[in-house]
Amino acid sequence: MADISVEINRIKFKNPVMPAAGPNVRNARMMLAAIDGGAGGIVSKTVSIKPADDKRPTIRKAICRGLVNSETWSELPIEKMLVELAEVKNAGVPLIVSIGYKPGEVAKLGELIENEIAPDGFEFSTHYTGKSIEPLVEVARSLRSAVEAPIWMKISPNTPDIEALAIAVSEYVDAFVAINSFGPVLDFDIENPIPELGSDYGQGWLSGPPILPIALRIVYQILSVRDKPVIGVGGISKGVDAIKFIMAGASAVQVCSAAIRSGHSVYGKIAAEIGDWLETHGYSSIEKIGGLYKKRLGEQRTFDRIPVMSIDPEKCIGCKACIERGIQGAIYMKNETAAVIAENCIGCGFCQDFCPQSAMQLMDR
Ligand SMILES: Cc1cc2nc3c(=O)[nH]c(=O)nc-3n(C[C@H](O)[C@H](O)[C@H](O)COP(=O)(O)O)c2cc1C
């Protein structure tokens, strides 16, 4: 069995899959269900000084198996959330409590929760703190001065300069969580074009598979400037998604939308799939694939001049999958196999993704 346990800020997780803050972990009942579903750790729904008051509906389906939501933070008052957290604290997995938003608020909440619950760590959401770096640093600094436990900073994908932010907050935080949902966005049904969410004009925040590549890029960016753990979150619903984040350098992953769609067992399912993938690929532990993408960056193929696609006639089975995607008219059938008209080829590389035989590669002209 491959070893899928991980350690982040000296907190030990039996597997690297935990829920991301959302309705999937809004109270003790949901957090305990996530543990039953195989989560390696728990992150709570974000709690703030004032309970949220979200107009319904708050969650709808969006394009490409995504979700769009207008949920803000917890609707529970802090006193009630403390009771919920106390129930989960000794449930057998590490507990990370998510809090927000202003400097004074996170300091007050952090101190109170640390005294009452002593969680394994804190995560603070930056979703409503704006895009400027200084106010975000201010929140991190304020929480740092209030608590002893490790602090994870949850990054919003709207932050314009991720690297500058990571550098600026680094001395106050122990790890990063990337990313929160993306937006605001708007989606609706053309058969009934009215707002689908209870928010202003129906706008909301996009999550699930459509945001996975954004999250992956941000995980990579943070790690390119700071050697601190990053927990990847955004669009993960399968073991292979989690593997991709780990290869980008993530130490663990969080899951929200897939749990909302498929239920609490998704955490254990993803964890098992990670183990199976490692096993079948001959890796003994997660550590072996950590940051593999960065390690292989030097293998990136670059071209001084526009290259041309080349097709190996020995491998080509004449399925025409490349011709169907070839809007440049650069590929044609010649004696039962595909061939390239070099002057029409712009060297974009797209057609090779559809070749079932791996018969295509870009070459110097
Ligand atoms: C309905 C909903 C509510 C959420 N609430 C919170 C929250 O309270 N705090 C927070 O930091 N992120 C919140 N998020 C963002 C998720 O934790 C996560 O970062 C984002 O959805 C991307 O992950 P996913 O694609 O797995 O959903 C919420 C997301 C959804 C869909």
Short mmCIF file of C-alpha atoms in Angstrom, two decimals, residues 37 52 72 75 98 108 128 146 148 168 175 191 243 251 266 271 306 327 346 351 356:
data_model
loop_
_atom_site.label_atom_id
_atom_site.label_comp_id
_atom_site.label_asym_id
_atom_site.label_seq_id
_atom_site.Cartn_x
_atom_site.Cartn_y
_atom_site.Cartn_z
CA GLY A 37 -16.76 9.91 4.52
CA ALA A 52 -24.29 35.80 7.57
CA THR A 72 -20.98 34.14 2.18
CA GLU A 75 -25.04 31.83 9.50
CA SER A 98 -11.83 28.95 9.16
CA LYS A 108 -10.79 38.38 18.50
CA TYR A 128 -14.02 39.92 1.31
CA ALA A 146 -3.46 36.59 18.61
CA GLU A 148 -0.21 30.20 18.71
CA ALA A 168 4.42 40.01 1.80
CA ALA A 175 0.75 27.71 4.85
CA GLU A 191 -35.46 28.88 -21.43
CA ILE A 243 -2.47 13.99 -8.03
CA SER A 251 1.00 19.26 0.19
CA VAL A 266 -16.16 11.81 -1.94
CA ALA A 271 -8.02 9.47 -1.02
CA ILE A 306 7.55 28.22 -35.66
CA ILE A 327 -9.15 24.12 -38.83
CA ILE A 346 0.87 27.12 -37.63
CA CYS A 351 -4.19 18.34 -33.02
CA PRO A 356 -5.05 8.05 -29.94
#
